[in-house]
């Protein structure tokens, strides 16, 4: 049985609060990296990715674009956390990505739900993201997936 509480502080909730504070500021790469194991299982549910194992640096730089200077968030804050529900091994975080600009294109705020699973040392070992992508992004993602050709001769 799984039980989560949002009315009391747990070690998982404390770590999640510090993690999202660091994530929101998007300035200290070494600190954000310190919240993770050396590798992490990652899944983006809406993009229909299966659970993949990534080196933490890859997750931060390639998936989240941590060091991408073309990614500029409103008020220099990436996210706003609305709610954290936790026990000592899992936290569920609901919030919103702030609006941002990327290479001159503006993007609206986007709701998210993230599940963070901790190991015994409270390092993130698994992360599951649910993003409320704008419909235009979903259509583009679907068209991209449909345009991939499958070569059965290889």
Short mmCIF file of N, CA and C in Angstrom, two decimals:
data_model
loop_
_atom_site.label_atom_id
_atom_site.label_comp_id
_atom_site.label_asym_id
_atom_site.label_seq_id
_atom_site.Cartn_x
_atom_site.Cartn_y
_atom_site.Cartn_z
N UNK A 1 0.84 -1.18 0.00
CA UNK A 1 0.00 0.00 0.00
C UNK A 1 0.88 1.24 0.00
N UNK A 2 0.44 2.26 -0.68
CA UNK A 2 1.19 3.50 -0.83
C UNK A 2 0.43 4.62 -0.15
N UNK A 3 1.12 5.40 0.64
CA UNK A 3 0.47 6.51 1.33
C UNK A 3 1.29 7.77 1.15
N UNK A 4 0.64 8.84 0.78
CA UNK A 4 1.30 10.15 0.65
C UNK A 4 0.55 11.15 1.50
N UNK A 5 1.30 12.09 2.03
CA UNK A 5 0.70 13.13 2.86
C UNK A 5 1.24 14.47 2.42
N UNK A 6 0.39 15.47 2.39
CA UNK A 6 0.87 16.80 2.07
C UNK A 6 0.80 17.73 3.27
N UNK A 7 0.34 17.24 4.42
CA UNK A 7 0.22 18.11 5.57
C UNK A 7 1.42 18.03 6.51
N UNK A 8 2.31 17.09 6.32
CA UNK A 8 3.48 17.00 7.18
C UNK A 8 4.75 17.01 6.35
N UNK A 9 5.83 17.42 6.98
CA UNK A 9 7.11 17.41 6.29
C UNK A 9 7.73 16.02 6.37
N UNK A 10 8.23 15.55 5.25
CA UNK A 10 8.99 14.33 5.21
C UNK A 10 10.35 14.68 4.62
N UNK A 11 11.29 13.79 4.76
CA UNK A 11 12.61 14.02 4.16
C UNK A 11 12.45 14.18 2.64
N UNK A 12 11.61 13.37 2.02
CA UNK A 12 11.37 13.48 0.59
C UNK A 12 10.84 14.84 0.20
N UNK A 13 9.91 15.38 0.99
CA UNK A 13 9.35 16.70 0.70
C UNK A 13 10.42 17.77 0.83
N UNK A 14 11.25 17.68 1.86
CA UNK A 14 12.33 18.66 2.05
C UNK A 14 13.29 18.65 0.86
N UNK A 15 13.66 17.47 0.41
CA UNK A 15 14.57 17.36 -0.74
C UNK A 15 13.89 17.93 -1.99
N UNK A 16 12.61 17.60 -2.19
CA UNK A 16 11.88 18.09 -3.36
C UNK A 16 11.78 19.61 -3.35
N UNK A 17 11.52 20.20 -2.19
CA UNK A 17 11.46 21.67 -2.10
C UNK A 17 12.79 22.30 -2.49
N UNK A 18 13.89 21.76 -2.00
CA UNK A 18 15.22 22.28 -2.34
C UNK A 18 15.52 22.05 -3.82
N UNK A 19 15.16 20.88 -4.33
CA UNK A 19 15.37 20.57 -5.73
C UNK A 19 14.65 21.57 -6.62
N UNK A 20 13.35 21.79 -6.37
CA UNK A 20 12.58 22.68 -7.24
C UNK A 20 12.98 24.15 -7.06
N UNK A 21 13.45 24.53 -5.90
CA UNK A 21 13.98 25.87 -5.72
C UNK A 21 15.22 26.05 -6.61
N UNK A 22 16.10 25.07 -6.60
CA UNK A 22 17.30 25.11 -7.44
C UNK A 22 16.91 25.04 -8.91
N UNK A 23 15.97 24.15 -9.25
CA UNK A 23 15.51 24.01 -10.63
C UNK A 23 14.90 25.33 -11.12
N UNK A 24 14.08 25.97 -10.30
CA UNK A 24 13.41 27.21 -10.68
C UNK A 24 14.42 28.32 -11.00
N UNK A 25 15.50 28.39 -10.22
CA UNK A 25 16.50 29.44 -10.43
C UNK A 25 17.39 29.18 -11.64
N UNK A 26 17.59 27.91 -11.97
CA UNK A 26 18.34 27.51 -13.16
C UNK A 26 19.71 28.17 -13.29
N UNK A 27 20.43 28.22 -12.17
CA UNK A 27 21.75 28.86 -12.19
C UNK A 27 22.88 27.96 -11.74
N UNK A 28 22.60 26.99 -10.88
CA UNK A 28 23.68 26.20 -10.29
C UNK A 28 23.62 24.75 -10.80
N UNK A 29 24.35 24.50 -11.88
CA UNK A 29 24.35 23.18 -12.50
C UNK A 29 24.83 22.09 -11.53
N UNK A 30 25.91 22.35 -10.83
CA UNK A 30 26.44 21.33 -9.91
C UNK A 30 25.46 21.03 -8.79
N UNK A 31 24.76 22.02 -8.31
CA UNK A 31 23.79 21.77 -7.25
C UNK A 31 22.61 20.95 -7.77
N UNK A 32 22.07 21.31 -8.94
CA UNK A 32 20.93 20.54 -9.46
C UNK A 32 21.36 19.09 -9.74
N UNK A 33 22.57 18.94 -10.24
CA UNK A 33 23.08 17.59 -10.53
C UNK A 33 23.24 16.77 -9.25
N UNK A 34 23.54 17.45 -8.15
CA UNK A 34 23.77 16.75 -6.87
C UNK A 34 22.50 16.10 -6.32
N UNK A 35 21.34 16.47 -6.81
CA UNK A 35 20.09 15.86 -6.34
C UNK A 35 19.86 14.47 -6.94
N UNK A 36 20.62 14.14 -8.00
CA UNK A 36 20.41 12.89 -8.73
C UNK A 36 21.48 11.85 -8.44
N UNK A 37 21.11 10.59 -8.69
CA UNK A 37 22.10 9.53 -8.82
C UNK A 37 22.95 9.85 -10.04
N UNK A 38 24.02 9.09 -10.25
CA UNK A 38 24.84 9.28 -11.45
C UNK A 38 24.04 8.98 -12.71
N UNK A 39 23.08 8.07 -12.59
CA UNK A 39 22.16 7.80 -13.70
C UNK A 39 20.75 7.80 -13.12
N UNK A 40 19.79 8.06 -13.99
CA UNK A 40 18.42 8.18 -13.54
C UNK A 40 17.49 7.56 -14.58
N UNK A 41 16.47 6.87 -14.10
CA UNK A 41 15.42 6.38 -14.99
C UNK A 41 14.48 7.56 -15.24
N UNK A 42 14.16 7.79 -16.52
CA UNK A 42 13.34 8.94 -16.86
C UNK A 42 12.24 8.54 -17.84
N UNK A 43 11.06 9.12 -17.61
CA UNK A 43 9.94 8.90 -18.52
C UNK A 43 9.17 10.20 -18.68
N UNK A 44 8.86 10.54 -19.93
CA UNK A 44 7.97 11.65 -20.25
C UNK A 44 6.70 11.00 -20.79
N UNK A 45 5.67 10.97 -19.97
CA UNK A 45 4.46 10.20 -20.27
C UNK A 45 3.76 10.72 -21.52
N UNK A 46 3.58 12.01 -21.64
CA UNK A 46 2.83 12.57 -22.77
C UNK A 46 3.56 12.32 -24.09
N UNK A 47 4.89 12.35 -24.06
CA UNK A 47 5.64 12.05 -25.28
C UNK A 47 5.72 10.55 -25.54
N UNK A 48 5.11 9.77 -24.64
CA UNK A 48 5.03 8.33 -24.81
C UNK A 48 6.40 7.66 -24.86
N UNK A 49 7.33 8.21 -24.08
CA UNK A 49 8.63 7.55 -24.01
C UNK A 49 8.54 6.41 -23.00
N UNK A 50 9.25 5.37 -23.24
CA UNK A 50 9.33 4.33 -22.23
C UNK A 50 10.32 4.81 -21.18
N UNK A 51 10.41 4.10 -20.08
CA UNK A 51 11.37 4.47 -19.05
C UNK A 51 12.76 4.21 -19.60
N UNK A 52 13.57 5.27 -19.66
CA UNK A 52 14.92 5.18 -20.19
C UNK A 52 15.92 5.53 -19.11
N UNK A 53 17.07 4.90 -19.15
CA UNK A 53 18.12 5.19 -18.18
C UNK A 53 19.11 6.17 -18.80
N UNK A 54 19.26 7.34 -18.17
CA UNK A 54 20.15 8.38 -18.66
C UNK A 54 21.22 8.70 -17.64
N UNK A 55 22.39 9.09 -18.12
CA UNK A 55 23.39 9.72 -17.26
C UNK A 55 22.80 11.06 -16.88
N UNK A 56 22.98 11.47 -15.63
CA UNK A 56 22.34 12.68 -15.12
C UNK A 56 22.66 13.91 -15.96
N UNK A 57 23.91 14.08 -16.38
CA UNK A 57 24.28 15.23 -17.20
C UNK A 57 23.51 15.27 -18.50
N UNK A 58 23.27 14.11 -19.11
CA UNK A 58 22.48 14.05 -20.34
C UNK A 58 21.05 14.52 -20.08
N UNK A 59 20.45 14.02 -19.00
CA UNK A 59 19.09 14.42 -18.65
C UNK A 59 18.99 15.93 -18.50
N UNK A 60 19.92 16.51 -17.75
CA UNK A 60 19.86 17.95 -17.48
C UNK A 60 20.13 18.79 -18.73
N UNK A 61 21.11 18.39 -19.52
CA UNK A 61 21.51 19.22 -20.66
C UNK A 61 20.71 18.95 -21.93
N UNK A 62 20.41 17.71 -22.21
CA UNK A 62 19.72 17.37 -23.47
C UNK A 62 18.20 17.35 -23.33
N UNK A 63 17.70 16.89 -22.21
CA UNK A 63 16.25 16.82 -22.02
C UNK A 63 15.73 18.16 -21.49
N UNK A 64 16.39 18.71 -20.49
CA UNK A 64 15.94 19.96 -19.88
C UNK A 64 16.63 21.21 -20.42
N UNK A 65 17.67 21.08 -21.21
CA UNK A 65 18.36 22.24 -21.78
C UNK A 65 18.93 23.17 -20.73
N UNK A 66 19.45 22.59 -19.64
CA UNK A 66 19.91 23.37 -18.49
C UNK A 66 20.88 24.48 -18.88
N UNK A 67 21.84 24.20 -19.73
CA UNK A 67 22.86 25.19 -20.09
C UNK A 67 22.57 25.90 -21.41
N UNK A 68 21.36 25.75 -21.94
CA UNK A 68 21.00 26.38 -23.21
C UNK A 68 20.65 27.84 -22.98
N UNK A 69 21.52 28.73 -23.40
CA UNK A 69 21.34 30.18 -23.17
C UNK A 69 20.22 30.78 -24.01
N UNK A 70 19.74 30.06 -25.03
CA UNK A 70 18.63 30.55 -25.85
C UNK A 70 17.28 30.39 -25.15
N UNK A 71 17.27 29.66 -24.05
CA UNK A 71 16.05 29.39 -23.28
C UNK A 71 15.96 30.43 -22.17
N UNK A 72 15.00 31.36 -22.29
CA UNK A 72 14.89 32.47 -21.34
C UNK A 72 13.49 32.45 -20.72
N UNK A 73 13.45 32.29 -19.40
CA UNK A 73 12.18 32.20 -18.68
C UNK A 73 11.75 33.55 -18.12
N UNK A 74 10.44 33.73 -18.06
CA UNK A 74 9.86 34.93 -17.47
C UNK A 74 10.35 35.08 -16.04
N UNK A 75 10.80 36.26 -15.68
CA UNK A 75 11.31 36.57 -14.35
C UNK A 75 12.49 35.68 -13.94
N UNK A 76 13.15 35.06 -14.93
CA UNK A 76 14.28 34.16 -14.67
C UNK A 76 13.93 33.03 -13.72
N UNK A 77 12.69 32.62 -13.69
CA UNK A 77 12.24 31.49 -12.87
C UNK A 77 11.60 30.46 -13.79
N UNK A 78 12.09 29.23 -13.73
CA UNK A 78 11.61 28.18 -14.62
C UNK A 78 10.22 27.69 -14.23
N UNK A 79 10.04 27.41 -12.95
CA UNK A 79 8.79 26.80 -12.50
C UNK A 79 8.25 27.47 -11.25
N UNK A 80 6.97 27.23 -11.05
CA UNK A 80 6.30 27.59 -9.80
C UNK A 80 5.65 26.31 -9.29
N UNK A 81 5.97 25.93 -8.06
CA UNK A 81 5.40 24.72 -7.46
C UNK A 81 4.12 25.11 -6.72
N UNK A 82 3.06 24.37 -6.98
CA UNK A 82 1.78 24.62 -6.32
C UNK A 82 1.51 23.65 -5.18
N UNK A 83 2.01 22.41 -5.30
CA UNK A 83 1.68 21.39 -4.30
C UNK A 83 2.73 20.29 -4.32
N UNK A 84 3.09 19.82 -3.14
CA UNK A 84 3.97 18.66 -3.01
C UNK A 84 3.29 17.66 -2.09
N UNK A 85 3.12 16.45 -2.58
CA UNK A 85 2.56 15.35 -1.80
C UNK A 85 3.68 14.33 -1.66
N UNK A 86 3.91 13.83 -0.46
CA UNK A 86 5.11 13.00 -0.30
C UNK A 86 4.97 11.91 0.75
N UNK A 87 5.85 10.96 0.59
CA UNK A 87 6.25 10.07 1.68
C UNK A 87 7.77 10.08 1.62
N UNK A 88 8.44 9.20 2.29
CA UNK A 88 9.90 9.28 2.32
C UNK A 88 10.59 8.76 1.07
N UNK A 89 9.89 8.08 0.20
CA UNK A 89 10.56 7.55 -0.99
C UNK A 89 10.06 8.12 -2.31
N UNK A 90 8.90 8.77 -2.29
CA UNK A 90 8.31 9.33 -3.51
C UNK A 90 7.67 10.67 -3.19
N UNK A 91 7.85 11.62 -4.12
CA UNK A 91 7.08 12.86 -4.03
C UNK A 91 6.37 13.09 -5.35
N UNK A 92 5.22 13.69 -5.25
CA UNK A 92 4.44 14.09 -6.42
C UNK A 92 4.32 15.60 -6.35
N UNK A 93 4.75 16.25 -7.41
CA UNK A 93 4.80 17.71 -7.43
C UNK A 93 3.91 18.22 -8.56
N UNK A 94 3.00 19.12 -8.21
CA UNK A 94 2.17 19.80 -9.21
C UNK A 94 2.60 21.25 -9.28
N UNK A 95 2.71 21.75 -10.49
CA UNK A 95 3.11 23.13 -10.64
C UNK A 95 2.94 23.61 -12.06
N UNK A 96 3.70 24.64 -12.39
CA UNK A 96 3.58 25.24 -13.71
C UNK A 96 4.94 25.75 -14.16
N UNK A 97 5.29 25.41 -15.40
CA UNK A 97 6.44 26.05 -16.03
C UNK A 97 6.01 27.46 -16.40
N UNK A 98 6.85 28.43 -16.12
CA UNK A 98 6.55 29.80 -16.50
C UNK A 98 6.69 29.96 -18.00
N UNK A 99 6.11 31.04 -18.53
CA UNK A 99 6.27 31.31 -19.95
C UNK A 99 7.74 31.56 -20.24
N UNK A 100 8.14 31.27 -21.46
CA UNK A 100 9.55 31.42 -21.83
C UNK A 100 9.69 31.75 -23.30
N UNK A 101 10.88 32.18 -23.64
CA UNK A 101 11.24 32.48 -25.02
C UNK A 101 12.38 31.56 -25.41
N UNK A 102 12.30 30.99 -26.61
CA UNK A 102 13.38 30.14 -27.11
C UNK A 102 13.64 30.51 -28.56
N UNK A 103 14.86 30.98 -28.81
CA UNK A 103 15.26 31.42 -30.16
C UNK A 103 14.24 32.37 -30.79
N UNK A 104 13.74 33.29 -29.98
CA UNK A 104 12.81 34.29 -30.48
C UNK A 104 11.35 33.89 -30.47
N UNK A 105 11.05 32.64 -30.18
CA UNK A 105 9.66 32.17 -30.13
C UNK A 105 9.18 32.19 -28.68
N UNK A 106 7.94 32.66 -28.48
CA UNK A 106 7.38 32.73 -27.13
C UNK A 106 6.49 31.51 -26.88
N UNK A 107 6.61 30.98 -25.65
CA UNK A 107 5.83 29.82 -25.25
C UNK A 107 5.05 30.15 -23.98
N UNK A 108 3.82 29.70 -23.93
CA UNK A 108 2.92 29.98 -22.81
C UNK A 108 3.28 29.11 -21.60
N UNK A 109 2.77 29.50 -20.43
CA UNK A 109 2.95 28.64 -19.25
C UNK A 109 2.36 27.25 -19.50
N UNK A 110 2.89 26.27 -18.77
CA UNK A 110 2.48 24.89 -18.99
C UNK A 110 2.44 24.17 -17.63
N UNK A 111 1.31 23.56 -17.32
CA UNK A 111 1.18 22.80 -16.08
C UNK A 111 2.00 21.52 -16.17
N UNK A 112 2.44 21.04 -15.01
CA UNK A 112 3.17 19.78 -14.95
C UNK A 112 2.85 19.03 -13.67
N UNK A 113 3.03 17.73 -13.72
CA UNK A 113 3.05 16.86 -12.55
C UNK A 113 4.30 16.01 -12.69
N UNK A 114 5.11 15.99 -11.66
CA UNK A 114 6.36 15.22 -11.67
C UNK A 114 6.38 14.28 -10.48
N UNK A 115 6.77 13.05 -10.74
CA UNK A 115 7.00 12.06 -9.70
C UNK A 115 8.50 11.90 -9.54
N UNK A 116 9.00 12.08 -8.33
CA UNK A 116 10.41 11.86 -8.04
C UNK A 116 10.51 10.68 -7.07
N UNK A 117 11.30 9.69 -7.47
CA UNK A 117 11.52 8.50 -6.65
C UNK A 117 12.94 8.58 -6.09
N UNK A 118 13.07 8.39 -4.79
CA UNK A 118 14.36 8.53 -4.13
C UNK A 118 14.96 7.19 -3.75
N UNK A 119 16.29 7.16 -3.74
CA UNK A 119 16.99 5.99 -3.19
C UNK A 119 17.15 6.20 -1.68
N UNK A 120 17.88 5.31 -1.04
CA UNK A 120 18.04 5.39 0.42
C UNK A 120 18.80 6.63 0.87
N UNK A 121 19.56 7.26 -0.02
CA UNK A 121 20.30 8.48 0.30
C UNK A 121 19.57 9.75 -0.16
N UNK A 122 18.32 9.60 -0.55
CA UNK A 122 17.48 10.70 -1.03
C UNK A 122 18.03 11.37 -2.27
N UNK A 123 18.63 10.57 -3.13
CA UNK A 123 19.02 11.00 -4.47
C UNK A 123 17.92 10.53 -5.41
N UNK A 124 17.63 11.33 -6.43
CA UNK A 124 16.59 10.96 -7.38
C UNK A 124 17.09 9.80 -8.24
N UNK A 125 16.36 8.69 -8.19
CA UNK A 125 16.74 7.53 -8.99
C UNK A 125 15.80 7.33 -10.18
N UNK A 126 14.60 7.93 -10.08
CA UNK A 126 13.64 7.82 -11.17
C UNK A 126 12.79 9.10 -11.18
N UNK A 127 12.49 9.56 -12.40
CA UNK A 127 11.66 10.75 -12.56
C UNK A 127 10.66 10.50 -13.68
N UNK A 128 9.40 10.78 -13.38
CA UNK A 128 8.34 10.65 -14.37
C UNK A 128 7.66 12.01 -14.49
N UNK A 129 7.65 12.55 -15.70
CA UNK A 129 7.07 13.86 -15.96
C UNK A 129 5.79 13.75 -16.78
N UNK A 130 4.78 14.47 -16.35
CA UNK A 130 3.53 14.66 -17.10
C UNK A 130 3.45 16.15 -17.37
N UNK A 131 3.55 16.54 -18.63
CA UNK A 131 3.47 17.95 -19.01
C UNK A 131 2.18 18.19 -19.77
N UNK A 132 1.56 19.31 -19.51
CA UNK A 132 0.37 19.72 -20.22
C UNK A 132 0.79 20.58 -21.41
N UNK A 133 1.36 19.91 -22.42
CA UNK A 133 1.87 20.62 -23.59
C UNK A 133 0.74 21.36 -24.30
N UNK A 134 1.03 22.55 -24.84
CA UNK A 134 0.04 23.23 -25.68
C UNK A 134 -0.32 22.34 -26.87
N UNK A 135 -1.56 22.45 -27.33
CA UNK A 135 -2.06 21.58 -28.39
C UNK A 135 -1.20 21.66 -29.65
N UNK A 136 -0.69 22.84 -29.99
CA UNK A 136 0.16 22.98 -31.17
C UNK A 136 1.43 22.15 -31.07
N UNK A 137 2.01 22.08 -29.85
CA UNK A 137 3.20 21.26 -29.64
C UNK A 137 2.87 19.78 -29.78
N UNK A 138 1.70 19.37 -29.30
CA UNK A 138 1.30 17.96 -29.41
C UNK A 138 1.08 17.57 -30.86
N UNK A 139 0.46 18.47 -31.63
CA UNK A 139 0.25 18.19 -33.05
C UNK A 139 1.58 18.06 -33.77
N UNK A 140 2.50 18.98 -33.47
CA UNK A 140 3.82 18.92 -34.09
C UNK A 140 4.57 17.64 -33.70
N UNK A 141 4.47 17.26 -32.43
CA UNK A 141 5.11 16.02 -31.97
C UNK A 141 4.51 14.82 -32.69
N UNK A 142 3.19 14.79 -32.81
CA UNK A 142 2.53 13.69 -33.51
C UNK A 142 2.97 13.62 -34.97
N UNK A 143 3.02 14.77 -35.64
CA UNK A 143 3.44 14.79 -37.04
C UNK A 143 4.90 14.34 -37.18
N UNK A 144 5.74 14.73 -36.24
CA UNK A 144 7.13 14.30 -36.27
C UNK A 144 7.22 12.78 -36.13
N UNK A 145 6.47 12.23 -35.19
CA UNK A 145 6.48 10.78 -34.99
C UNK A 145 5.95 10.04 -36.22
N UNK A 146 4.91 10.59 -36.86
CA UNK A 146 4.33 9.95 -38.04
C UNK A 146 5.25 10.01 -39.24
N UNK A 147 6.14 11.02 -39.28
CA UNK A 147 7.01 11.19 -40.44
C UNK A 147 8.26 10.30 -40.38
N UNK A 148 8.48 9.69 -39.23
CA UNK A 148 9.64 8.81 -39.11
C UNK A 148 9.41 7.58 -39.98
N UNK A 149 10.40 7.29 -40.81
CA UNK A 149 10.25 6.11 -41.66
C UNK A 149 10.84 4.90 -40.96
N UNK A 150 10.27 3.78 -41.22
CA UNK A 150 10.75 2.53 -40.66
C UNK A 150 11.38 1.74 -41.80
N UNK A 151 12.64 1.42 -41.67
CA UNK A 151 13.34 0.65 -42.69
C UNK A 151 13.43 -0.79 -42.21
N UNK A 152 12.61 -1.65 -42.78
CA UNK A 152 12.57 -3.06 -42.36
C UNK A 152 13.67 -3.90 -43.00
N UNK A 153 14.42 -3.31 -43.94
CA UNK A 153 15.47 -4.07 -44.61
C UNK A 153 16.78 -4.12 -43.82
N UNK A 154 16.87 -3.38 -42.74
CA UNK A 154 18.12 -3.36 -41.98
C UNK A 154 18.11 -4.34 -40.84
#
